[in-house]
């Protein structure tokens, strides 16, 4: 992401002295540890890094990173992050948000961050529930979810975070699971991307929505329920015995059997992370008939908002004296008596 001289740090350099206070067993612990373990591999420094969050369980995250940080207000982390990055483009900016914070009150702000392509990483913790405010249904809760706010079951159709990101014009979209060892690799790919990197992380809320992702997140069934996308590699799962091919009649993906490892004969699609249409199909696959697509689904860099603003400001200031007092005193003035 940011170009800087690589430095060596350790996990301890990224751990703050604050007591980590989430519910015992919360998936947030695993995500925090994955981030702390990944940071030394990025060649960045704590003093040049800032974590910005909104409101929610996940938004306690900045307290636990030995970096600069802002715990802001509900849904406005993208706005604060934009100001931080424009004020100091050299900072490595990370946003921590949840499905409620980022896609409900913060949906508008998230949309504009993604379409502008600010150079930052967005980690959206999706537990499909409002945990901090005691278990109300959230924008990503499934139809039928029973909660204090939907005692008879939710009738809302849920938001797909990755579909939202793609629709908003995001140039990097990925998925991960809180306890999966591959999360670190996805974080590294997100950081290497120049622009807004959006990662949806399936996160278990052990109190209000326990094991909602277990049908596809469980290790014992992961081979059959997960397909990890790798650029230039075929979309295979079930230990290579099944794959995803294109149904040309419906223009959507379909599951096919792979005989004797011959995925080409089965018509299995090779993942192209620059193909937005393929990413959209991967995101829209209904779980059950299909596995859940994980890893980097889409990555197609474009000019960033912060670099464009910087170039514009530099061009506008060429040949001009920077005199604030003269600027204030020029033109018409009024005296209020």
mmCIF file of C-alpha atoms in Angstrom:
data_model
loop_
_atom_site.group_PDB
_atom_site.id
_atom_site.type_symbol
_atom_site.label_atom_id
_atom_site.label_comp_id
_atom_site.label_asym_id
_atom_site.label_seq_id
_atom_site.Cartn_x
_atom_site.Cartn_y
_atom_site.Cartn_z
ATOM 1 C CA UNK A 1 0.000 0.000 0.000
ATOM 2 C CA UNK A 2 2.109 2.937 1.251
ATOM 3 C CA UNK A 3 5.657 2.980 -0.065
ATOM 4 C CA UNK A 4 8.031 3.029 2.895
ATOM 5 C CA UNK A 5 11.322 1.534 3.997
ATOM 6 C CA UNK A 6 10.636 -1.917 5.431
ATOM 7 C CA UNK A 7 11.332 -2.219 9.153
ATOM 8 C CA UNK A 8 11.387 -5.158 11.513
ATOM 9 C CA UNK A 9 8.832 -5.379 14.284
ATOM 10 C CA UNK A 10 7.434 -8.208 16.368
ATOM 11 C CA UNK A 11 3.940 -9.107 17.500
ATOM 12 C CA UNK A 12 4.675 -7.497 20.874
ATOM 13 C CA UNK A 13 5.319 -4.160 19.155
ATOM 14 C CA UNK A 14 1.681 -4.120 18.037
ATOM 15 C CA UNK A 15 0.034 -5.174 21.304
ATOM 16 C CA UNK A 16 -1.125 -2.340 23.539
ATOM 17 C CA UNK A 17 -1.145 -2.490 27.341
ATOM 18 C CA UNK A 18 -4.951 -2.340 27.478
ATOM 19 C CA UNK A 19 -6.992 -5.238 28.809
ATOM 20 C CA UNK A 20 -8.854 -6.852 25.925
ATOM 21 C CA UNK A 21 -12.511 -6.793 26.891
ATOM 22 C CA UNK A 22 -14.775 -8.843 24.676
ATOM 23 C CA UNK A 23 -17.010 -11.713 25.694
ATOM 24 C CA UNK A 24 -15.010 -14.915 26.328
ATOM 25 C CA UNK A 25 -14.927 -16.882 23.082
ATOM 26 C CA UNK A 26 -15.786 -13.911 20.847
ATOM 27 C CA UNK A 27 -14.415 -14.148 17.315
ATOM 28 C CA UNK A 28 -12.984 -10.641 17.701
ATOM 29 C CA UNK A 29 -10.087 -12.095 19.684
ATOM 30 C CA UNK A 30 -9.022 -14.234 16.726
ATOM 31 C CA UNK A 31 -9.240 -11.303 14.303
ATOM 32 C CA UNK A 32 -7.224 -9.074 16.640
ATOM 33 C CA UNK A 33 -4.505 -11.677 16.959
ATOM 34 C CA UNK A 34 -4.470 -12.263 13.182
ATOM 35 C CA UNK A 35 -3.960 -8.542 12.577
ATOM 36 C CA UNK A 36 -1.254 -8.242 15.255
ATOM 37 C CA UNK A 37 0.583 -11.230 13.806
ATOM 38 C CA UNK A 38 0.307 -9.883 10.270
ATOM 39 C CA UNK A 39 1.559 -6.352 10.913
ATOM 40 C CA UNK A 40 5.254 -7.333 11.334
ATOM 41 C CA UNK A 41 5.167 -8.949 7.885
ATOM 42 C CA UNK A 42 4.006 -5.713 6.229
ATOM 43 C CA UNK A 43 7.196 -3.757 6.888
ATOM 44 C CA UNK A 44 5.331 -0.855 8.501
ATOM 45 C CA UNK A 45 5.744 0.879 11.854
ATOM 46 C CA UNK A 46 3.254 1.439 14.695
ATOM 47 C CA UNK A 47 3.955 5.170 14.744
ATOM 48 C CA UNK A 48 2.968 5.454 11.084
ATOM 49 C CA UNK A 49 -0.220 3.401 11.463
ATOM 50 C CA UNK A 50 -3.708 4.420 12.563
ATOM 51 C CA UNK A 51 -6.772 2.291 13.310
ATOM 52 C CA UNK A 52 -10.141 4.053 13.082
ATOM 53 C CA UNK A 53 -13.428 2.578 14.255
ATOM 54 C CA UNK A 54 -17.073 3.524 14.673
ATOM 55 C CA UNK A 55 -19.386 2.060 17.322
ATOM 56 C CA UNK A 56 -19.951 -1.571 18.207
ATOM 57 C CA UNK A 57 -18.122 -4.513 19.726
ATOM 58 C CA UNK A 58 -15.545 -4.557 16.940
ATOM 59 C CA UNK A 59 -14.910 -0.844 17.384
ATOM 60 C CA UNK A 60 -12.954 -1.383 20.597
ATOM 61 C CA UNK A 61 -10.187 -2.596 18.304
ATOM 62 C CA UNK A 62 -8.041 0.605 18.278
ATOM 63 C CA UNK A 63 -7.499 0.355 22.054
ATOM 64 C CA UNK A 64 -5.742 -2.971 21.604
ATOM 65 C CA UNK A 65 -3.320 -1.925 18.846
ATOM 66 C CA UNK A 66 -0.113 -0.122 19.836
ATOM 67 C CA UNK A 67 -0.672 2.476 17.118
ATOM 68 C CA UNK A 68 -2.497 5.738 16.729
ATOM 69 C CA UNK A 69 -6.242 5.311 16.767
ATOM 70 C CA UNK A 70 -9.660 6.936 16.786
ATOM 71 C CA UNK A 71 -12.770 5.420 18.361
ATOM 72 C CA UNK A 72 -15.249 7.660 16.573
ATOM 73 C CA UNK A 73 -19.033 7.847 16.304
ATOM 74 C CA UNK A 74 -21.635 5.524 14.843
ATOM 75 C CA UNK A 75 -21.055 4.884 11.143
ATOM 76 C CA UNK A 76 -18.643 7.771 10.628
ATOM 77 C CA UNK A 77 -15.302 5.960 10.621
ATOM 78 C CA UNK A 78 -15.030 6.333 6.807
ATOM 79 C CA UNK A 79 -15.423 10.091 7.137
ATOM 80 C CA UNK A 80 -12.746 10.400 9.829
ATOM 81 C CA UNK A 81 -10.458 8.097 7.858
ATOM 82 C CA UNK A 82 -10.802 10.261 4.767
ATOM 83 C CA UNK A 83 -9.760 13.339 6.725
ATOM 84 C CA UNK A 84 -6.823 11.532 8.324
ATOM 85 C CA UNK A 85 -5.526 10.215 5.005
ATOM 86 C CA UNK A 86 -5.868 13.561 3.232
ATOM 87 C CA UNK A 87 -4.137 15.369 6.108
ATOM 88 C CA UNK A 88 -1.253 12.882 6.139
ATOM 89 C CA UNK A 89 -1.122 10.627 3.065
ATOM 90 C CA UNK A 90 1.896 8.776 4.462
ATOM 91 C CA UNK A 91 -0.172 7.184 7.226
ATOM 92 C CA UNK A 92 -1.231 3.550 6.898
ATOM 93 C CA UNK A 93 -4.974 3.759 7.597
ATOM 94 C CA UNK A 94 -7.144 0.848 8.756
ATOM 95 C CA UNK A 95 -10.907 0.973 9.363
ATOM 96 C CA UNK A 96 -12.590 -1.381 11.804
ATOM 97 C CA UNK A 97 -16.367 -1.641 11.554
ATOM 98 C CA UNK A 98 -19.230 -4.092 11.951
ATOM 99 C CA UNK A 99 -22.250 -5.090 9.884
ATOM 100 C CA UNK A 100 -24.457 -2.708 11.869
ATOM 101 C CA UNK A 101 -22.027 0.189 12.136
ATOM 102 C CA UNK A 102 -20.826 0.012 8.526
ATOM 103 C CA UNK A 103 -23.967 -1.004 6.652
ATOM 104 C CA UNK A 104 -26.814 0.630 8.587
ATOM 105 C CA UNK A 105 -26.210 4.142 9.891
ATOM 106 C CA UNK A 106 -22.814 4.117 8.183
ATOM 107 C CA UNK A 107 -23.932 2.704 4.842
ATOM 108 C CA UNK A 108 -23.920 6.066 3.097
ATOM 109 C CA UNK A 109 -20.441 6.908 4.353
ATOM 110 C CA UNK A 110 -19.132 3.454 3.436
ATOM 111 C CA UNK A 111 -20.530 3.799 -0.090
ATOM 112 C CA UNK A 112 -18.663 7.047 -0.717
ATOM 113 C CA UNK A 113 -15.425 5.723 0.741
ATOM 114 C CA UNK A 114 -15.544 2.747 -1.616
ATOM 115 C CA UNK A 115 -16.434 4.711 -4.752
ATOM 116 C CA UNK A 116 -13.756 7.328 -4.027
ATOM 117 C CA UNK A 117 -11.118 4.629 -3.560
ATOM 118 C CA UNK A 118 -9.297 6.135 -0.597
ATOM 119 C CA UNK A 119 -6.064 4.296 0.111
ATOM 120 C CA UNK A 120 -6.992 2.301 3.239
ATOM 121 C CA UNK A 121 -8.053 -1.114 4.503
ATOM 122 C CA UNK A 122 -11.625 -1.758 5.692
ATOM 123 C CA UNK A 123 -12.199 -4.757 7.965
ATOM 124 C CA UNK A 124 -15.932 -5.348 8.326
ATOM 125 C CA UNK A 125 -16.703 -7.815 11.112
ATOM 126 C CA UNK A 126 -19.931 -9.565 10.147
ATOM 127 C CA UNK A 127 -21.676 -11.488 12.940
ATOM 128 C CA UNK A 128 -25.185 -10.882 11.512
ATOM 129 C CA UNK A 129 -26.400 -9.312 14.764
ATOM 130 C CA UNK A 130 -26.130 -6.182 16.923
ATOM 131 C CA UNK A 131 -23.989 -7.515 19.768
ATOM 132 C CA UNK A 132 -23.157 -4.371 21.727
ATOM 133 C CA UNK A 133 -26.810 -3.352 22.112
ATOM 134 C CA UNK A 134 -27.885 -6.838 23.168
ATOM 135 C CA UNK A 135 -28.846 -8.863 20.166
ATOM 136 C CA UNK A 136 -31.157 -6.918 17.861
ATOM 137 C CA UNK A 137 -31.204 -7.998 14.214
ATOM 138 C CA UNK A 138 -28.776 -6.195 11.907
ATOM 139 C CA UNK A 139 -28.687 -5.368 8.168
ATOM 140 C CA UNK A 140 -27.033 -8.739 7.484
ATOM 141 C CA UNK A 141 -29.301 -10.894 9.673
ATOM 142 C CA UNK A 142 -31.044 -13.669 7.773
ATOM 143 C CA UNK A 143 -34.754 -13.855 7.117
ATOM 144 C CA UNK A 144 -36.362 -15.525 10.112
ATOM 145 C CA UNK A 145 -33.767 -14.344 12.641
ATOM 146 C CA UNK A 146 -35.400 -14.158 16.072
ATOM 147 C CA UNK A 147 -34.119 -11.321 18.226
ATOM 148 C CA UNK A 148 -35.395 -8.774 20.788
ATOM 149 C CA UNK A 149 -36.347 -6.501 17.874
ATOM 150 C CA UNK A 150 -37.791 -9.314 15.711
ATOM 151 C CA UNK A 151 -39.396 -11.783 18.186
ATOM 152 C CA UNK A 152 -41.401 -13.442 15.405
ATOM 153 C CA UNK A 153 -38.463 -13.590 13.011
ATOM 154 C CA UNK A 154 -36.956 -10.974 10.713
ATOM 155 C CA UNK A 155 -38.761 -10.388 7.422
ATOM 156 C CA UNK A 156 -35.959 -8.216 6.030
ATOM 157 C CA UNK A 157 -33.870 -9.524 3.179
ATOM 158 C CA UNK A 158 -30.248 -9.182 4.331
ATOM 159 C CA UNK A 159 -27.519 -7.060 2.793
ATOM 160 C CA UNK A 160 -24.581 -8.906 1.260
ATOM 161 C CA UNK A 161 -21.539 -6.842 2.331
ATOM 162 C CA UNK A 162 -19.403 -7.916 -0.616
ATOM 163 C CA UNK A 163 -22.214 -7.361 -3.127
ATOM 164 C CA UNK A 164 -22.675 -3.897 -1.619
ATOM 165 C CA UNK A 165 -18.959 -3.185 -1.944
ATOM 166 C CA UNK A 166 -18.856 -4.306 -5.572
ATOM 167 C CA UNK A 167 -21.952 -2.255 -6.364
ATOM 168 C CA UNK A 168 -20.386 0.810 -4.761
ATOM 169 C CA UNK A 169 -17.370 0.524 -7.048
ATOM 170 C CA UNK A 170 -14.830 -1.035 -4.678
ATOM 171 C CA UNK A 171 -11.618 -2.096 -6.403
ATOM 172 C CA UNK A 172 -10.645 -4.768 -3.846
ATOM 173 C CA UNK A 173 -13.163 -7.118 -2.241
ATOM 174 C CA UNK A 174 -12.329 -10.158 -0.107
ATOM 175 C CA UNK A 175 -13.776 -12.500 2.490
ATOM 176 C CA UNK A 176 -12.329 -14.292 5.479
ATOM 177 C CA UNK A 177 -13.300 -16.203 8.623
ATOM 178 C CA UNK A 178 -12.259 -15.085 12.101
ATOM 179 C CA UNK A 179 -10.509 -18.318 13.120
ATOM 180 C CA UNK A 180 -9.222 -19.385 9.698
ATOM 181 C CA UNK A 181 -5.460 -19.452 9.209
ATOM 182 C CA UNK A 182 -5.857 -17.983 5.703
ATOM 183 C CA UNK A 183 -7.093 -14.659 7.106
ATOM 184 C CA UNK A 184 -3.534 -13.358 7.488
ATOM 185 C CA UNK A 185 -2.753 -13.967 3.806
ATOM 186 C CA UNK A 186 -5.896 -12.080 2.809
ATOM 187 C CA UNK A 187 -4.899 -9.165 5.066
ATOM 188 C CA UNK A 188 -1.506 -9.024 3.354
ATOM 189 C CA UNK A 189 -3.118 -8.928 -0.087
ATOM 190 C CA UNK A 190 -5.442 -6.156 1.062
ATOM 191 C CA UNK A 191 -2.548 -4.095 2.379
ATOM 192 C CA UNK A 192 -0.582 -4.540 -0.846
ATOM 193 C CA UNK A 193 -3.502 -3.113 -2.828
ATOM 194 C CA UNK A 194 -3.289 0.605 -3.559
ATOM 195 C CA UNK A 195 -6.787 1.920 -2.858
ATOM 196 C CA UNK A 196 -9.703 0.927 -0.645
ATOM 197 C CA UNK A 197 -9.462 -2.732 0.335
ATOM 198 C CA UNK A 198 -12.737 -4.151 1.666
ATOM 199 C CA UNK A 199 -12.645 -7.393 3.652
ATOM 200 C CA UNK A 200 -15.756 -9.006 5.073
ATOM 201 C CA UNK A 201 -14.785 -11.214 8.012
ATOM 202 C CA UNK A 202 -17.332 -13.753 9.236
ATOM 203 C CA UNK A 203 -17.138 -13.366 13.024
ATOM 204 C CA UNK A 204 -18.834 -15.559 15.603
ATOM 205 C CA UNK A 205 -20.914 -13.775 18.278
ATOM 206 C CA UNK A 206 -20.891 -16.403 20.992
ATOM 207 C CA UNK A 207 -23.648 -14.713 23.036
ATOM 208 C CA UNK A 208 -26.320 -13.531 20.593
ATOM 209 C CA UNK A 209 -25.707 -15.438 17.348
ATOM 210 C CA UNK A 210 -23.522 -18.380 18.231
ATOM 211 C CA UNK A 211 -22.348 -20.676 15.431
ATOM 212 C CA UNK A 212 -24.486 -19.007 12.753
ATOM 213 C CA UNK A 213 -21.602 -19.610 10.308
ATOM 214 C CA UNK A 214 -20.785 -23.101 11.550
ATOM 215 C CA UNK A 215 -22.386 -24.859 8.545
ATOM 216 C CA UNK A 216 -19.578 -23.532 6.316
ATOM 217 C CA UNK A 217 -16.936 -22.375 8.820
ATOM 218 C CA UNK A 218 -16.490 -25.685 10.681
ATOM 219 C CA UNK A 219 -13.077 -27.219 10.006
ATOM 220 C CA UNK A 220 -14.437 -30.751 9.682
ATOM 221 C CA UNK A 221 -16.595 -29.831 6.681
ATOM 222 C CA UNK A 222 -14.522 -26.963 5.255
ATOM 223 C CA UNK A 223 -13.294 -28.941 2.251
ATOM 224 C CA UNK A 224 -16.861 -29.293 0.999
ATOM 225 C CA UNK A 225 -18.269 -25.933 2.099
ATOM 226 C CA UNK A 226 -15.497 -23.476 1.230
ATOM 227 C CA UNK A 227 -13.802 -22.485 -2.013
ATOM 228 C CA UNK A 228 -10.709 -20.348 -1.560
ATOM 229 C CA UNK A 229 -10.037 -18.134 -4.540
ATOM 230 C CA UNK A 230 -6.497 -17.798 -5.859
ATOM 231 C CA UNK A 231 -5.775 -15.651 -8.896
ATOM 232 C CA UNK A 232 -4.891 -17.852 -11.880
ATOM 233 C CA UNK A 233 -5.976 -21.068 -10.159
ATOM 234 C CA UNK A 234 -9.095 -23.168 -10.905
ATOM 235 C CA UNK A 235 -12.083 -22.756 -8.578
ATOM 236 C CA UNK A 236 -11.950 -26.194 -6.973
ATOM 237 C CA UNK A 237 -13.252 -27.532 -3.667
ATOM 238 C CA UNK A 238 -14.092 -30.880 -2.029
ATOM 239 C CA UNK A 239 -10.390 -31.830 -2.302
ATOM 240 C CA UNK A 240 -10.447 -31.146 -6.008
ATOM 241 C CA UNK A 241 -13.357 -33.446 -6.746
ATOM 242 C CA UNK A 242 -15.751 -30.572 -7.450
ATOM 243 C CA UNK A 243 -15.418 -27.189 -9.099
ATOM 244 C CA UNK A 244 -17.274 -24.141 -10.337
ATOM 245 C CA UNK A 245 -18.065 -23.839 -14.025
ATOM 246 C CA UNK A 246 -19.995 -21.238 -16.009
ATOM 247 C CA UNK A 247 -23.602 -22.007 -16.932
ATOM 248 C CA UNK A 248 -23.694 -20.169 -20.260
ATOM 249 C CA UNK A 249 -27.468 -20.402 -20.542
ATOM 250 C CA UNK A 250 -28.125 -18.652 -17.220
ATOM 251 C CA UNK A 251 -24.863 -16.664 -17.063
ATOM 252 C CA UNK A 252 -24.172 -17.886 -13.543
ATOM 253 C CA UNK A 253 -21.884 -20.392 -11.887
ATOM 254 C CA UNK A 254 -22.730 -24.054 -11.406
ATOM 255 C CA UNK A 255 -21.146 -26.911 -9.458
ATOM 256 C CA UNK A 256 -19.558 -29.672 -11.546
ATOM 257 C CA UNK A 257 -17.854 -32.952 -10.725
ATOM 258 C CA UNK A 258 -14.174 -33.284 -11.567
ATOM 259 C CA UNK A 259 -13.096 -36.758 -12.699
ATOM 260 C CA UNK A 260 -9.478 -37.881 -12.225
ATOM 261 C CA UNK A 261 -8.342 -34.329 -11.489
ATOM 262 C CA UNK A 262 -9.151 -33.166 -15.031
ATOM 263 C CA UNK A 263 -10.724 -29.824 -14.099
ATOM 264 C CA UNK A 264 -10.267 -28.435 -17.608
ATOM 265 C CA UNK A 265 -12.448 -31.174 -19.101
ATOM 266 C CA UNK A 266 -15.087 -30.361 -16.478
ATOM 267 C CA UNK A 267 -15.060 -26.724 -17.571
ATOM 268 C CA UNK A 268 -13.941 -25.365 -14.186
ATOM 269 C CA UNK A 269 -13.391 -21.619 -14.251
ATOM 270 C CA UNK A 270 -9.926 -20.237 -13.535
ATOM 271 C CA UNK A 271 -10.179 -17.420 -11.016
ATOM 272 C CA UNK A 272 -9.478 -14.002 -12.474
ATOM 273 C CA UNK A 273 -9.528 -11.467 -9.664
ATOM 274 C CA UNK A 274 -9.687 -8.584 -12.148
ATOM 275 C CA UNK A 275 -13.060 -9.825 -13.451
ATOM 276 C CA UNK A 276 -15.829 -7.930 -11.636
ATOM 277 C CA UNK A 277 -18.544 -10.072 -13.208
ATOM 278 C CA UNK A 278 -16.954 -13.261 -11.879
ATOM 279 C CA UNK A 279 -16.606 -11.693 -8.440
ATOM 280 C CA UNK A 280 -20.282 -10.800 -8.491
ATOM 281 C CA UNK A 281 -21.211 -14.389 -9.339
ATOM 282 C CA UNK A 282 -19.011 -15.733 -6.544
ATOM 283 C CA UNK A 283 -20.621 -13.386 -4.026
ATOM 284 C CA UNK A 284 -24.144 -14.308 -5.094
ATOM 285 C CA UNK A 285 -23.742 -18.082 -4.810
ATOM 286 C CA UNK A 286 -26.370 -19.379 -2.360
ATOM 287 C CA UNK A 287 -24.800 -21.491 0.355
ATOM 288 C CA UNK A 288 -26.028 -25.043 0.445
ATOM 289 C CA UNK A 289 -26.133 -25.669 -3.257
ATOM 290 C CA UNK A 290 -22.758 -23.924 -3.467
ATOM 291 C CA UNK A 291 -19.718 -23.491 -1.227
ATOM 292 C CA UNK A 292 -18.885 -20.077 0.246
ATOM 293 C CA UNK A 293 -16.283 -18.164 -1.760
ATOM 294 C CA UNK A 294 -13.415 -16.874 0.387
ATOM 295 C CA UNK A 295 -10.136 -15.044 -0.154
ATOM 296 C CA UNK A 296 -9.586 -12.232 -2.631
ATOM 297 C CA UNK A 297 -12.644 -12.191 -4.880
ATOM 298 C CA UNK A 298 -11.846 -8.997 -6.791
ATOM 299 C CA UNK A 299 -8.729 -6.864 -7.182
ATOM 300 C CA UNK A 300 -8.407 -4.334 -9.983
ATOM 301 C CA UNK A 301 -6.467 -1.211 -8.891
ATOM 302 C CA UNK A 302 -7.439 2.289 -9.993
ATOM 303 C CA UNK A 303 -6.195 5.816 -9.121
ATOM 304 C CA UNK A 304 -6.861 6.683 -5.490
ATOM 305 C CA UNK A 305 -8.835 9.610 -4.120
ATOM 306 C CA UNK A 306 -6.052 10.838 -1.868
ATOM 307 C CA UNK A 307 -3.452 10.847 -4.655
ATOM 308 C CA UNK A 308 -5.830 12.775 -6.939
ATOM 309 C CA UNK A 309 -6.525 15.374 -4.241
ATOM 310 C CA UNK A 310 -2.794 15.726 -3.565
ATOM 311 C CA UNK A 311 -1.991 16.225 -7.228
ATOM 312 C CA UNK A 312 -4.780 18.780 -7.585
ATOM 313 C CA UNK A 313 -3.593 20.749 -4.559
ATOM 314 C CA UNK A 314 -0.001 20.721 -5.774
ATOM 315 C CA UNK A 315 -1.015 21.976 -9.219
ATOM 316 C CA UNK A 316 -3.193 24.714 -7.741
ATOM 317 C CA UNK A 317 -0.361 26.034 -5.547
ATOM 318 C CA UNK A 318 2.298 26.330 -8.266
ATOM 319 C CA UNK A 319 3.705 29.872 -8.421
ATOM 320 C CA UNK A 320 1.652 31.125 -5.495
ATOM 321 C CA UNK A 321 2.810 32.522 -2.160
ATOM 322 C CA UNK A 322 1.439 30.757 0.880
ATOM 323 C CA UNK A 323 0.393 33.753 2.973
ATOM 324 C CA UNK A 324 -2.567 32.976 5.233
ATOM 325 C CA UNK A 325 -2.848 36.525 6.570
ATOM 326 C CA UNK A 326 -2.993 37.964 3.067
ATOM 327 C CA UNK A 327 -5.654 35.438 2.128
ATOM 328 C CA UNK A 328 -7.799 36.397 5.124
ATOM 329 C CA UNK A 329 -7.396 40.106 4.474
ATOM 330 C CA UNK A 330 -8.057 40.111 0.747
ATOM 331 C CA UNK A 331 -11.291 41.189 -0.914
ATOM 332 C CA UNK A 332 -14.299 42.605 0.873
ATOM 333 C CA UNK A 333 -14.498 42.618 4.650
ATOM 334 C CA UNK A 334 -17.326 43.457 7.022
ATOM 335 C CA UNK A 335 -17.350 44.797 10.530
ATOM 336 C CA UNK A 336 -20.148 43.527 12.751
ATOM 337 C CA UNK A 337 -20.985 46.091 15.457
#
